PDB file of C-alpha atoms in Angstrom:
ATOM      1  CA  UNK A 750      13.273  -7.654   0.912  1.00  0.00           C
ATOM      2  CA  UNK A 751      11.875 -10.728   2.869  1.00  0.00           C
ATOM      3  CA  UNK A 752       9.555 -12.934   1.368  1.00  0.00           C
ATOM      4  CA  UNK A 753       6.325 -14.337   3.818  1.00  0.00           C
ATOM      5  CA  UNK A 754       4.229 -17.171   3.090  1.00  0.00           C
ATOM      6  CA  UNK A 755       0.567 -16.673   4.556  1.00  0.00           C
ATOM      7  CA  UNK A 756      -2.554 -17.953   3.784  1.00  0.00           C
ATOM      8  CA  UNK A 757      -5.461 -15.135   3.853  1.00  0.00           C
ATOM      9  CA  UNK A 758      -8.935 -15.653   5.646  1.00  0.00           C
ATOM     10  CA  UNK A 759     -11.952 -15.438   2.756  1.00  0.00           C
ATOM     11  CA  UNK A 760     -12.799 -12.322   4.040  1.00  0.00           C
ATOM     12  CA  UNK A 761      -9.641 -10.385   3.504  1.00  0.00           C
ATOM     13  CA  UNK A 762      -8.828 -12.265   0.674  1.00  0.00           C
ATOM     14  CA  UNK A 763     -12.110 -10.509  -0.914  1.00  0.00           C
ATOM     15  CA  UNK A 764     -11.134  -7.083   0.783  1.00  0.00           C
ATOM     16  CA  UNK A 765      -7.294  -7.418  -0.268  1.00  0.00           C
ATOM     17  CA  UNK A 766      -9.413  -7.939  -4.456  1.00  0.00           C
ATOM     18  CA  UNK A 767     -11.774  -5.431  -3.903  1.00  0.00           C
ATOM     19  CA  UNK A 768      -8.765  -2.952  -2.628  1.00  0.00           C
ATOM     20  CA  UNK A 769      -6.751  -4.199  -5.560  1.00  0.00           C
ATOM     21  CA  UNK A 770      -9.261  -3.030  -8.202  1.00  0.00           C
ATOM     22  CA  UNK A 771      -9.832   0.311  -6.321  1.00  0.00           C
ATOM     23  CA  UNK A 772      -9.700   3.200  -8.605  1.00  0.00           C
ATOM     24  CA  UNK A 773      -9.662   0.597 -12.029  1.00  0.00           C
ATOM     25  CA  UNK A 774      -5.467   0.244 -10.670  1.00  0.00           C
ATOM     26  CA  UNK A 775      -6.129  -3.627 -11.114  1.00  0.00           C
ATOM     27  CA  UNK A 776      -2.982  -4.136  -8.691  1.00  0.00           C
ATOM     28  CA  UNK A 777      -1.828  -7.733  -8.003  1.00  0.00           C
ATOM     29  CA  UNK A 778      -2.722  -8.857  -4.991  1.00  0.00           C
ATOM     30  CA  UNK A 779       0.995  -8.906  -3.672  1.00  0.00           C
ATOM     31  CA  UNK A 780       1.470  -4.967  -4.326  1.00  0.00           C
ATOM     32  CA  UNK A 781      -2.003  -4.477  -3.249  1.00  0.00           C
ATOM     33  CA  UNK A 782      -1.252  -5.977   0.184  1.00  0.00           C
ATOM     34  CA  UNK A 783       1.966  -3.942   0.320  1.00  0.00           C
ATOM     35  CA  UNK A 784       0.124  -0.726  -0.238  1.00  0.00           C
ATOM     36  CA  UNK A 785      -2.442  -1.194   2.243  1.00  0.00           C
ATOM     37  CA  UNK A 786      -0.107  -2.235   4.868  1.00  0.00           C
ATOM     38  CA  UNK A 787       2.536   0.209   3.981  1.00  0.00           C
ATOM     39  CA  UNK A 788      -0.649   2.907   4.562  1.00  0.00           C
ATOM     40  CA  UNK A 789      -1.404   1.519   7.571  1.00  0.00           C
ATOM     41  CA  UNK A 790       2.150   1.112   8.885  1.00  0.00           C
ATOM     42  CA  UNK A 791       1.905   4.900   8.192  1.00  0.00           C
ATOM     43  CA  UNK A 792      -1.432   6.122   9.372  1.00  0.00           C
ATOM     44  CA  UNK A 793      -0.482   4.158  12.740  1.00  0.00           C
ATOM     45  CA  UNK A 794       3.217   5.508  13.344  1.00  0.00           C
ATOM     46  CA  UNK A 795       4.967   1.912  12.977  1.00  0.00           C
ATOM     47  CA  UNK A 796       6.434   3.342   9.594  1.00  0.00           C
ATOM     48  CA  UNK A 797       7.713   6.668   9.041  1.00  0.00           C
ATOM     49  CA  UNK A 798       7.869   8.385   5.728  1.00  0.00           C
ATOM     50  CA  UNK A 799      11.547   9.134   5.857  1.00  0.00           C
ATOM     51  CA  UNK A 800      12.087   5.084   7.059  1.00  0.00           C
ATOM     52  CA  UNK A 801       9.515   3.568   4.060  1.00  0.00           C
ATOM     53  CA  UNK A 802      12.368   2.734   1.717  1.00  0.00           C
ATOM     54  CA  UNK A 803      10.842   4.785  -1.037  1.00  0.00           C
ATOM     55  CA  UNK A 804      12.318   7.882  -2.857  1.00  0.00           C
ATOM     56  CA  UNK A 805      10.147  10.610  -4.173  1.00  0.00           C
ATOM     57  CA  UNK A 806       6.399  11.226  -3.788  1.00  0.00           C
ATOM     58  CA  UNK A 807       4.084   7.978  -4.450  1.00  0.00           C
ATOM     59  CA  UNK A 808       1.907   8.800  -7.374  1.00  0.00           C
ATOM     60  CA  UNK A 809      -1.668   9.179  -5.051  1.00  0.00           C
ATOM     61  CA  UNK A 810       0.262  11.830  -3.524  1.00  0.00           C
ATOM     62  CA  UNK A 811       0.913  13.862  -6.848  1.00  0.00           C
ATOM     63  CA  UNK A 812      -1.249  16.716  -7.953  1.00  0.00           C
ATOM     64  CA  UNK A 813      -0.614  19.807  -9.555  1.00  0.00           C
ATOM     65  CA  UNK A 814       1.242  21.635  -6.572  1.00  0.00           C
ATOM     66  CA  UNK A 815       3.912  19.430  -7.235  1.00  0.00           C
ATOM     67  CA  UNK A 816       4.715  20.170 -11.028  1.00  0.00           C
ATOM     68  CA  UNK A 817       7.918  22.639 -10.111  1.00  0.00           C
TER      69      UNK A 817
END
């Protein structure tokens, strides 16, 4: 891992909180961030699953169809 130092803008601070508490997960910020930039990463091609450095399914991606 790499560690980064930034300082947020108010306005994505308070976007970054109000993503953390999405769906009552209550996520600290710094895994919040992660998760919304490893989506985007994602959604925009700069990440692909295969290359995310995670195993497995992520647990928003679990649903019945997967119990096998």
């Amino acid at each position: 891992m790499t560690s980064l130092t930034l300082a947020l803008p108010a306005d994505l601070t308070a976007a970054l909180d109000r993503f953390s508490r999405h769906d009552g997960a209550n996520l600290p910020r710094e895994e919040a961030l992660l998760r919304a930039f490893r989506a985007w990463a994602l959604e925009n091609g700069y990440l692909h699953p295969e290359d995310d450095g995670q195993s497995g399914k992520r647990p928003e991606d679990l649903n019945a169809t997967n119990d096998d």
